[in-house]
Coordinates of C-alpha atoms and ligand atoms in Angstrom, one line a residue:
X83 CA 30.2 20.9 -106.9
X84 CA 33.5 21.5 -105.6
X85 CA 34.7 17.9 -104.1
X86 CA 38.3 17.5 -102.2
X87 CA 40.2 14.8 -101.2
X88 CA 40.4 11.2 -102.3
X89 CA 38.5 9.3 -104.8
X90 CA 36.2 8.2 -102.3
X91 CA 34.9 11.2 -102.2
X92 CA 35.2 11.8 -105.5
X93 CA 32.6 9.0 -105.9
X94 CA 30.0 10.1 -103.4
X95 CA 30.3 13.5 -105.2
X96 CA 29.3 11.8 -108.5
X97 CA 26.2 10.2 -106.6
X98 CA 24.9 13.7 -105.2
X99 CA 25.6 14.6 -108.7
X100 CA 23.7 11.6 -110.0
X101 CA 20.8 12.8 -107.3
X102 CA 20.4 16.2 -109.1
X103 CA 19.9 15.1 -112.6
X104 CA 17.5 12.5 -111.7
X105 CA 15.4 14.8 -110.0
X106 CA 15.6 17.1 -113.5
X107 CA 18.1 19.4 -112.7
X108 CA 21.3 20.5 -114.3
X109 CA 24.9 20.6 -113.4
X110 CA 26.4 23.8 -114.3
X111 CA 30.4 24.0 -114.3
X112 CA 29.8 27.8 -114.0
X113 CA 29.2 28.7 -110.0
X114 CA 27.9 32.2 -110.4
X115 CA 24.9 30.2 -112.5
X116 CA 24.1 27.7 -109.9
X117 CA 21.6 28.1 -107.7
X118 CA 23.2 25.9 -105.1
X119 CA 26.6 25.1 -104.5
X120 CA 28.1 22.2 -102.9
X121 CA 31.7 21.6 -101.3
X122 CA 32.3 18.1 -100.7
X123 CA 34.6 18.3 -98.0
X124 CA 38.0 15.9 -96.8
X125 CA 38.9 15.6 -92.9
X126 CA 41.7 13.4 -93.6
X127 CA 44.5 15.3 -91.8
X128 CA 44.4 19.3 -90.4
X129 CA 46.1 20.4 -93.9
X130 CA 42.7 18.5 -95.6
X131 CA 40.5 20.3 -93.1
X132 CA 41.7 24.0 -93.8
X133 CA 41.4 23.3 -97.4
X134 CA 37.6 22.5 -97.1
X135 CA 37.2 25.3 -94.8
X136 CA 39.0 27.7 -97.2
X137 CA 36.5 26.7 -99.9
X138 CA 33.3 27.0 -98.3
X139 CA 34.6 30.3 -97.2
X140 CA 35.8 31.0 -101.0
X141 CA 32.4 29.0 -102.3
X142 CA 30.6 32.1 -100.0
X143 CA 32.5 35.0 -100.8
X144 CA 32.3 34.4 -104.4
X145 CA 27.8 34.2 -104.3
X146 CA 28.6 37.8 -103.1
X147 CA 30.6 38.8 -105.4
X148 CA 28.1 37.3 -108.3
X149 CA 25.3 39.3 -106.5
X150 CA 23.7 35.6 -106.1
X151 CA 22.4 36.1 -102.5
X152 CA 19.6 33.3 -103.1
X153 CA 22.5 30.6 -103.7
X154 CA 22.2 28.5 -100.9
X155 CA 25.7 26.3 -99.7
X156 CA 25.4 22.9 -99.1
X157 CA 29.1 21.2 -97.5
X158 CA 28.6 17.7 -97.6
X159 CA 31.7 15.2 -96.9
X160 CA 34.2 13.6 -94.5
X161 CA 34.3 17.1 -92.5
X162 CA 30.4 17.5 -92.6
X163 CA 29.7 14.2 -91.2
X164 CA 32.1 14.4 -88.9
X165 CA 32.5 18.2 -87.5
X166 CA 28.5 18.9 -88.4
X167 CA 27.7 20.3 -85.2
X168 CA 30.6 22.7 -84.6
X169 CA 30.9 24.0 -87.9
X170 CA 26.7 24.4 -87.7
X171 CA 27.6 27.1 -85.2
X172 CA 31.0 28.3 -86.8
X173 CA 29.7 28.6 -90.4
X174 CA 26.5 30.4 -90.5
X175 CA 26.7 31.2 -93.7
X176 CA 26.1 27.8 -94.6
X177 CA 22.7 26.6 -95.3
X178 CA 22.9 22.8 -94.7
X179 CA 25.4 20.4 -94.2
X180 CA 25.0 16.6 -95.0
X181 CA 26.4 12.9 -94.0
X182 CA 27.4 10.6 -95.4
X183 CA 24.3 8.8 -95.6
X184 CA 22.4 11.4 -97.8
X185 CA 24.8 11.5 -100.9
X186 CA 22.4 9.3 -103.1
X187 CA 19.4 12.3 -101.6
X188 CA 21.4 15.5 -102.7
X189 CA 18.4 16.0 -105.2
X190 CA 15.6 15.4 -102.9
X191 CA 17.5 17.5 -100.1
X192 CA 18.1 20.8 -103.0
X193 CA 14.5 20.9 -103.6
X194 CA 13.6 21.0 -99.9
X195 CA 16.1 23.9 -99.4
X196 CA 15.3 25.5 -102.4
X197 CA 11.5 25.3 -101.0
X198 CA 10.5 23.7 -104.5
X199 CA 8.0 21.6 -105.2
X200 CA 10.0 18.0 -106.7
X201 CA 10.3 17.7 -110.5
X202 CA 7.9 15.7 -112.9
X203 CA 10.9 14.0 -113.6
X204 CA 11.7 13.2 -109.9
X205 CA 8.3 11.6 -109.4
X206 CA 8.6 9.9 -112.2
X207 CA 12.0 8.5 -111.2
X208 CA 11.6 7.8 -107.6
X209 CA 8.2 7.0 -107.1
X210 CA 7.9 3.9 -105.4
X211 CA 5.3 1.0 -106.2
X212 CA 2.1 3.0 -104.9
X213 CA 2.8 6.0 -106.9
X214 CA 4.0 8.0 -104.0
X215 CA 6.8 9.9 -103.6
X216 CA 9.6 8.3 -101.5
X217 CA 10.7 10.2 -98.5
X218 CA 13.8 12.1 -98.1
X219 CA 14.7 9.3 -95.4
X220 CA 17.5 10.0 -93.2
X221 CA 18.0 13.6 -94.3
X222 CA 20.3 15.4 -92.9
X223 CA 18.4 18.8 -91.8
X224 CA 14.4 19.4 -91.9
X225 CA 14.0 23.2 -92.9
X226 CA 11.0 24.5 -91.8
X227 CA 9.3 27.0 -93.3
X228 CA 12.7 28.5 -94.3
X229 CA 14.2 29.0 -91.4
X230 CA 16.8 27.0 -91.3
X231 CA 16.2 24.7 -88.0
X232 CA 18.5 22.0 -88.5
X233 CA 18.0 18.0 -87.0
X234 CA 21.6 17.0 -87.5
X235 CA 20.6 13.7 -86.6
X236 CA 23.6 11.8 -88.6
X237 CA 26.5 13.5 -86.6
X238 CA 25.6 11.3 -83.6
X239 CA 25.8 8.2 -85.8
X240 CA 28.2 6.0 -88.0
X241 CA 27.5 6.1 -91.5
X242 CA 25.9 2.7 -93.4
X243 CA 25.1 3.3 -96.8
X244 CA 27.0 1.8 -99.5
X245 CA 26.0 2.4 -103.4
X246 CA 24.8 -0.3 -105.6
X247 CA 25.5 -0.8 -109.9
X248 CA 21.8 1.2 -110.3
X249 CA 22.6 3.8 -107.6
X250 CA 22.3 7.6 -110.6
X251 CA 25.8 8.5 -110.7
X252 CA 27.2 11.6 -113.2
X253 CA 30.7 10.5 -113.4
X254 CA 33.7 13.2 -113.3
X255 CA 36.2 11.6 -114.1
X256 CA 37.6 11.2 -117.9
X257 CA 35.3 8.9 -120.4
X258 CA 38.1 6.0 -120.5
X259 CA 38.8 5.7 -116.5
X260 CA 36.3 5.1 -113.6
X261 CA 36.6 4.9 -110.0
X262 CA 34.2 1.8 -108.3
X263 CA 34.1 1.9 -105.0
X264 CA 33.8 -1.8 -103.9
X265 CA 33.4 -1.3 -99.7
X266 CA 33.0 1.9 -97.7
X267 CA 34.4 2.0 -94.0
X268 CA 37.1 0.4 -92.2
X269 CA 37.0 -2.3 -89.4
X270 CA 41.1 -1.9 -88.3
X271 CA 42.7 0.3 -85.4
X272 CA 44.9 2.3 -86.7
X273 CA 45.9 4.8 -84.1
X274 CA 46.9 7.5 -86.0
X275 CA 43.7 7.2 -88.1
X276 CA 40.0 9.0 -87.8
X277 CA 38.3 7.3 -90.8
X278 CA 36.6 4.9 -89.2
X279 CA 35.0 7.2 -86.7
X280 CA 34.1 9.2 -90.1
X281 CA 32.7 6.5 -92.3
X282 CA 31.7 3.6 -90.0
X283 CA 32.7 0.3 -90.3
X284 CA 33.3 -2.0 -92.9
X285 CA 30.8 -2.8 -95.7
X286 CA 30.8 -4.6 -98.9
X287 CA 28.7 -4.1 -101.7
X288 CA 27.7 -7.7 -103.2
X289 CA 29.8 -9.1 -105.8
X290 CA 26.9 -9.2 -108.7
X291 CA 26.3 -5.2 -107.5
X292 CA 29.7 -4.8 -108.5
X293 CA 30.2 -6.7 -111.7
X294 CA 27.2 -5.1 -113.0
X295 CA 28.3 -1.7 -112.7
X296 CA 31.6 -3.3 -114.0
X297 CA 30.5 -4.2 -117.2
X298 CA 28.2 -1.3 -117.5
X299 CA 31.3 0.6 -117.7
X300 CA 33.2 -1.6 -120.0
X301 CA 30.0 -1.5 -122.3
X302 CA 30.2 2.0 -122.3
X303 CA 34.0 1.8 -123.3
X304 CA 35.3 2.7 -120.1
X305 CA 39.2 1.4 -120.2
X306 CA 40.2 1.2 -116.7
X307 CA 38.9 0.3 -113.6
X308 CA 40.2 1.8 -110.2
X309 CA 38.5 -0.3 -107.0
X310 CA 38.8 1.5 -104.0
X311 CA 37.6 1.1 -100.7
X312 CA 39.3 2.0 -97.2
X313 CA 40.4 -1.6 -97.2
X314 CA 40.1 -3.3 -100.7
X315 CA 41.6 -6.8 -99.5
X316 CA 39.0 -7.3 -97.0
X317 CA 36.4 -7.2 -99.8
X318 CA 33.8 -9.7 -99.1
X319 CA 34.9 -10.6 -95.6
X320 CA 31.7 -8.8 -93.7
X321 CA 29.5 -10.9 -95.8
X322 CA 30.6 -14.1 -94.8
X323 CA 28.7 -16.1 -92.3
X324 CA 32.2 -16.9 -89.5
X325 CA 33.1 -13.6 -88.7
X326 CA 36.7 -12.9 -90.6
X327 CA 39.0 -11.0 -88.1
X328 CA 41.4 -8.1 -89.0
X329 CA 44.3 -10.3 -90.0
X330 CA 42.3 -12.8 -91.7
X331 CA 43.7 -13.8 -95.2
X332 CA 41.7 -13.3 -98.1
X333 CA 40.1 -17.1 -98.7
X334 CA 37.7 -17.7 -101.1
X335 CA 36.8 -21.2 -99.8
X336 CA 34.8 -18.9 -97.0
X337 CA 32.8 -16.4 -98.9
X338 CA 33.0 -14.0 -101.3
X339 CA 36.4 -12.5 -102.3
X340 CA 38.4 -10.1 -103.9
X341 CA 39.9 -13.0 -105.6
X342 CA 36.5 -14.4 -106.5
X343 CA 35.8 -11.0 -107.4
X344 CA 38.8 -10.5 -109.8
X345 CA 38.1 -13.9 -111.4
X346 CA 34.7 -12.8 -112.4
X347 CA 36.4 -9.6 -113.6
X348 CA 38.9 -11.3 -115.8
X349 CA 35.3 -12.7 -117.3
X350 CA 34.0 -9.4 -118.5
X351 CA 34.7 -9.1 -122.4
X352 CA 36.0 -6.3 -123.6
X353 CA 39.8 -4.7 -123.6
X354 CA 40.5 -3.0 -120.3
X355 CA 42.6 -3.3 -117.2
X356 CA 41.4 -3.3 -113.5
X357 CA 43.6 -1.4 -110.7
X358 CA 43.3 -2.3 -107.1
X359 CA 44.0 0.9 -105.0
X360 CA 44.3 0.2 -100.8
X361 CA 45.2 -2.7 -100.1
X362 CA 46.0 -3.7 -96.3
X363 CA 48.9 -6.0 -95.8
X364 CA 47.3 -7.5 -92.8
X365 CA 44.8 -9.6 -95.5
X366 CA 47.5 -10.9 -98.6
X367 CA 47.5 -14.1 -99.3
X368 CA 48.9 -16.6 -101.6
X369 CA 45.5 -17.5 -103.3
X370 CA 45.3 -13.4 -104.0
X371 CA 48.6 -13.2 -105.5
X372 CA 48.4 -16.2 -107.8
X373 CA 44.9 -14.6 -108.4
X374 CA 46.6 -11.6 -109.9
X375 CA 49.3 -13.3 -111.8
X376 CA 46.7 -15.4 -113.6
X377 CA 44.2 -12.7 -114.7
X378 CA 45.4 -10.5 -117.0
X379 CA 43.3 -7.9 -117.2
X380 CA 44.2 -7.0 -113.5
X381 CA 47.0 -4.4 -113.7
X382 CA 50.1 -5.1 -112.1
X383 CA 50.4 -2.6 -109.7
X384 CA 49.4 -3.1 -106.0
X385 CA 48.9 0.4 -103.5
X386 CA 50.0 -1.6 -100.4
X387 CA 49.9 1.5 -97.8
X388 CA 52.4 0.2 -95.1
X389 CA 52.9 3.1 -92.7
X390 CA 56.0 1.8 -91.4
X391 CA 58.6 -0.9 -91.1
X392 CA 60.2 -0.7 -87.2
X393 CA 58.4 -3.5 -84.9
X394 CA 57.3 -0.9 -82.0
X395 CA 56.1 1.8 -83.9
X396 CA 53.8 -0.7 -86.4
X397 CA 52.9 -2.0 -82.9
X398 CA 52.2 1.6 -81.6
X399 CA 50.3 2.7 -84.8
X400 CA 48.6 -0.5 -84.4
X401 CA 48.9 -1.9 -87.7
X402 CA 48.2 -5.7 -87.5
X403 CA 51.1 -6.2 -88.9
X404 CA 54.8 -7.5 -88.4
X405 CA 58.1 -6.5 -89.8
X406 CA 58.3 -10.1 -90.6
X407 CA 55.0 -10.4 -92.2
X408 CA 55.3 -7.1 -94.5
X409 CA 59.0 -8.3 -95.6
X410 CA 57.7 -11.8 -96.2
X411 CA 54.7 -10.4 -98.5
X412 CA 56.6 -8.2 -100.6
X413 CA 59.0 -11.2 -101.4
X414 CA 56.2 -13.1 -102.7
X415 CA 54.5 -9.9 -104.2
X416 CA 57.9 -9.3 -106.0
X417 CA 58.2 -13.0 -107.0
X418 CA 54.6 -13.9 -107.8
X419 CA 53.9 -10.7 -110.0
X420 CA 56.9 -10.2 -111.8
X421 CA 57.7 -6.8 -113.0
X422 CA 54.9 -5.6 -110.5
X423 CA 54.8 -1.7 -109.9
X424 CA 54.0 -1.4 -105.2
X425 CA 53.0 2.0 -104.4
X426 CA 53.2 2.5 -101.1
X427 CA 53.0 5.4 -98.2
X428 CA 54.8 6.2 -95.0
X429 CA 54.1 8.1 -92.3
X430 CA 57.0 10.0 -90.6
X431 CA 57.1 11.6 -86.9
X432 CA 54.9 9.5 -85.3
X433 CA 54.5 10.4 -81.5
X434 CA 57.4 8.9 -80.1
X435 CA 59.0 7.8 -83.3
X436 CA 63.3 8.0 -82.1
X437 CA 66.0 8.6 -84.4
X438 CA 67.0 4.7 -84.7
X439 CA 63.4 3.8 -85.5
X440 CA 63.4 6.3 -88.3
X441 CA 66.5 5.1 -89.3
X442 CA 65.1 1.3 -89.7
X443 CA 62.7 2.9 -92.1
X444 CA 65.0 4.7 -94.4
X445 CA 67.2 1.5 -94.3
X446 CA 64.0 -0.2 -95.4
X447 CA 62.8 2.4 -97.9
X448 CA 66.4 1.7 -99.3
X449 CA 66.6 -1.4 -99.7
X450 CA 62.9 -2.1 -100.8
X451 CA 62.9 0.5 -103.8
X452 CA 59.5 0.7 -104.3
X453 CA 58.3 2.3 -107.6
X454 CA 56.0 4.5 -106.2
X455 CA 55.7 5.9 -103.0
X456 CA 54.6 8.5 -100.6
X457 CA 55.4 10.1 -97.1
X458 CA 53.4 11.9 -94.7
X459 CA 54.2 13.8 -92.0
X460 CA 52.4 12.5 -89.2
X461 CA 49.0 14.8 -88.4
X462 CA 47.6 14.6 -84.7
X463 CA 44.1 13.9 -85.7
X464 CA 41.6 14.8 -82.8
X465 CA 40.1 11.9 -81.4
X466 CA 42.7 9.6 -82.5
X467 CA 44.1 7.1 -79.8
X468 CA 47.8 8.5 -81.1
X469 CA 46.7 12.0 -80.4
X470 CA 47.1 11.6 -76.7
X471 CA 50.2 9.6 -77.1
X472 CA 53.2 11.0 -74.8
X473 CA 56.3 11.9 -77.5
X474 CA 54.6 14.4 -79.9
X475 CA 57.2 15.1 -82.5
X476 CA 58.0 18.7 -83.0
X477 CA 57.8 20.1 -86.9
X478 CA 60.9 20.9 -87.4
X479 CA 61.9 16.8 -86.8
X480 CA 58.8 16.0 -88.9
X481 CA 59.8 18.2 -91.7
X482 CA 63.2 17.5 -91.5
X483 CA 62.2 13.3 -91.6
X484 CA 59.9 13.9 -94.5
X485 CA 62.8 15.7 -96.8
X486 CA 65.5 12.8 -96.2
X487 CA 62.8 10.3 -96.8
X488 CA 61.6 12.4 -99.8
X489 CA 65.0 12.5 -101.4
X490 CA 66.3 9.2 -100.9
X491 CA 63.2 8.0 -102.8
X492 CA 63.1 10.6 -105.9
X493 CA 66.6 9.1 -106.6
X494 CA 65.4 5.0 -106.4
X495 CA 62.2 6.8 -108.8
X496 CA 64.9 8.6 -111.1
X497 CA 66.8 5.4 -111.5
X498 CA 63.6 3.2 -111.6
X499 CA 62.4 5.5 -114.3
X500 CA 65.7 5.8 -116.8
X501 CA 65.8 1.6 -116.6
X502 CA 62.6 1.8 -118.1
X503 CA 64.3 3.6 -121.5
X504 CA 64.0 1.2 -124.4
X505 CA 61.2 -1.3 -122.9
X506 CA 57.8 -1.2 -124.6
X507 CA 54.9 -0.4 -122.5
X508 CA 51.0 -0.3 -123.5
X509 CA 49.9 3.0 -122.7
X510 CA 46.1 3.8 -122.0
X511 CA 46.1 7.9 -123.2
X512 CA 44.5 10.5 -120.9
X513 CA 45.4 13.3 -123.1
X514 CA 46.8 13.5 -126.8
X515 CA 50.5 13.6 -125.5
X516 CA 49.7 12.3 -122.5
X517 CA 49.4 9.1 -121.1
X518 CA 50.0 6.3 -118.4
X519 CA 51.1 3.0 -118.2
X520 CA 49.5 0.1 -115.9
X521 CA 52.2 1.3 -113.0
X522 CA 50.7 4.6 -112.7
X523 CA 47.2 5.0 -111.3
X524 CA 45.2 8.2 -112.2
X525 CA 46.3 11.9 -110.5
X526 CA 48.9 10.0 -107.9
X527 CA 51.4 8.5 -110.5
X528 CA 53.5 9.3 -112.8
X529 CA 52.5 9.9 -116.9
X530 CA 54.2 9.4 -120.1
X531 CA 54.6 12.4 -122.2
X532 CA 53.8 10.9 -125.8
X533 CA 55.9 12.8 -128.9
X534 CA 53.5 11.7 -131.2
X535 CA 50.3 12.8 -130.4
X536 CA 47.7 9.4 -130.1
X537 CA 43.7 8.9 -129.3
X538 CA 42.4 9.4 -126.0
X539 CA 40.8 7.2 -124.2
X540 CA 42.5 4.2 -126.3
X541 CA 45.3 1.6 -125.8
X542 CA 48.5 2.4 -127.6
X543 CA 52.0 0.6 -127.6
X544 CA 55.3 2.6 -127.3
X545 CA 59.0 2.3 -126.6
X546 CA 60.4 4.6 -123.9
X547 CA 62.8 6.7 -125.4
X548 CA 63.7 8.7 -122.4
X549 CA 63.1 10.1 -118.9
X550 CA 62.4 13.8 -117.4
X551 CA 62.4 13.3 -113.5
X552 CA 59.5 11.0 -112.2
X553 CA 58.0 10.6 -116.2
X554 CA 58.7 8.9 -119.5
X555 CA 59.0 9.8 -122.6
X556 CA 57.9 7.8 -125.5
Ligands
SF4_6 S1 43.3 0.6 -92.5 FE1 44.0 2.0 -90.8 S2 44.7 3.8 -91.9 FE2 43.4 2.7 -93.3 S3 41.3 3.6 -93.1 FE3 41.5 1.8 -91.8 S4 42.0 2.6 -89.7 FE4 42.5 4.2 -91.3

């Protein structure tokens, strides 16, 4: 299994992985002895898309190479559900491609390609109440008689499924850290943005689905808890009866929550904390912040993507959002949670973006001084609505956008980072010098090089001592 891009993905891959074992068959971290490979694909932006290509084409070369020429390829992912068709025809040397929808029947879908008959073990676990096997479903191909006919059945359609707490998962991330992934799919506009033609509108797993799989985790002395989604804050929302709209505030008084959510969180015993990544600003609201600042096992940190600050372009990229509204909230994030750590990410040379509004965003990125923050150069994502916008921004603009926004944040970090020397921080340790604080979510953040080395995958206390670029020394 070779997954890319976000930890979205990263979780579906751990379902298909989940899939394998429960059908009795084994992971291998060796590809030459696999008999099938899989290369869970991103489609977030071009530069995601040549990646996945690259491997599948690597993932290929390499079962020639190993004289494996029964391996079969499987690319499952962002770019299979969306692109199935086209790269059907481009990438023959594939031998299926899967949506979405089928992550949770990886195992079922290997035996059929493999032409094998299922597993004791699969019958065992998936037989339903008669004693019969349970169909592949929705599969994404039917292959018969080995040759290979594909019915790519889910590239006309929007992805539903959603896992739940008992859904077989193989988890690869480290012991101490787990991703839950709360919601799948995306109900807002964003013109820039492809996701929701990739994985379908919002959906919300139900909050005891969720709290089981919590404390399953915790019981299993799991430290740390990253929810994602594509839009954490409007957990809950499509499950309420009045039909919440794309700038609703999160409201517990009309359904389930993410504040409900986190209060039934702050329940579960055990020592841990819980990290909210993606968060829309469109859905903040006072009840969520004074949420936060009154559970403490919620980390304070908030990933508040915000895209951009000028009035026209948020109304071009079609953000649901003000200037007024976003400087508002991170007043009252700042005040209500204080010493809280907002990640955020921008997005530079978007079409028609001028020099003054790229210079309101600088001015903001200035004065704001987030702790953590990232900046894409806008990608013109086919299909988008701002992909036939008039005022395409050459590369050279982009690029040279992205390096003043770049440095003007590396030195806020740099500073951010050296006022940390002397404060004591409780450390959760990924590594035996190595480890992060509640402001730095797993592989995006920043770490803390420990001198002394300490036991991973437990809560320590140290005092920063020092500072080497983005990290801390302790
Ligand atoms: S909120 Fe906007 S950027 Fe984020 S996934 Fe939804 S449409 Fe895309």
């Amino acid at each position: 299994m070779i997954s890319l891009g976000c930890a979205k993905n990263l979780v579906d891959a751990e379902i298909m992985l989940g899939s394998v074992l429960q059908r009795g068959m084994e992971i291998t971290s060796r590809a030459e002895d696999a008999d099938v490979l899989v290369v869970n694909t991103c489609a977030f932006i071009d530069s995601a898309k040549e990646e996945s290509i690259e491997a599948i084409l690597e993932a290929h070369q390499q079962r020639g190479l190993n004289k494996r020429p029964d391996q079969k390829l499987i690319v499952s992912g962002c770019m299979s559900q969306r692109f199935a068709r086209e790269l059907h025809n481009e990438l023959p040397e594939v031998d299926a491609f899967i949506g979405l929808d089928q992550v949770s029947e990886l195992g079922a879908i290997v035996e059929k390609i493999l032409g094998k008959r299922p597993t004791l073990n699969a019958e065992h676990s998936t037989s339903n109440s008669n004693g019969s096997m349970l169909d592949v479903g929705r599969s994404a191909f039917d292959v018969h008689s080995g040759n290979g006919d594909f019915d790519l059945a889910f590239a006309e359609t929007r992805p539903t499924y959603i896992p739940d707490y008992d859904t077989p998962r193989f988890r690869l991330t480290p012991a101490h850290s787990a991703y839950v992934k709360i919601a799948e799919g995306c109900n807002h506009p964003c013109s820039f943005c492809v996701i929701p033609q990739m994985r379908g509108k919002h959906r919300s797993r139900n909050p005891e689905s969720v709290l089981a799989e919590i404390r399953a985790l915790v019981g299993e002395g799991v430290r740390e808890i990253n929810l994602i989604s594509q839009d954490t804050t409007y957990y809950g929302m499509d499950l309420w009866e009045a039909k919440a709209g794309p700038r609703q505030p999160v409201d517990s008084t009309r359904g389930p929550t993410l504040v409900s959510l986190l209060r039934e969180i702050q329940q579960i015993e055990g020592e841990f904390w819980v990290r909210l990544l993606y968060t829309h600003p469109a859905h903040w609201s006072d009840e969520l912040i004074e949420t936060i600042a009154e559970c403490d096992k919620v980390a304070r940190y908030i990933d508040i993507p915000l895209q951009h600050i000028d009035e026209s372009m948020l109304g071009r990229m079609r953000r649901e959002t003000s200037r007024a509204h976003i400087e508002d909230l991170i007043h009252k994030l700042r005040a209500g949670m204080p010493g809280v750590t907002l990640r955020t990410t921008f997005i530079v040379g978007f079409p028609g973006e001028t020099d003054v509004e790229f210079e309101t965003l600088l001015d903001f990125i200035r004065r704001s001084r987030f702790e953590r923050l990232g900046i894409f150069k806008y990608s013109q994502e086919e299909g988008s609505r701002a992909a036939r916008m008039p005022g395409q921004v050459p590369a050279k603009i982009k690029n040279s956008r992205y390096r003043e926004a770049m440095a003007m944040q590396q030195s806020i970090a740099l500073d951010l980072a050296s006022e940390k020397i002397g404060s004591e921080l409780k450390l959760l340790v990924d590594q035996p010098h190595i480890a992060r604080s509640e402001a730095d979510a797993p592989d995006v953040d920043a770490r803390v090089v420990l001198s002394e080395p300490a036991p991973v995958g437990e809560f320590i206390w140290r005092t920063v001592k020092g500072s080497r670029g983005y990290d801390l020394l302790a």
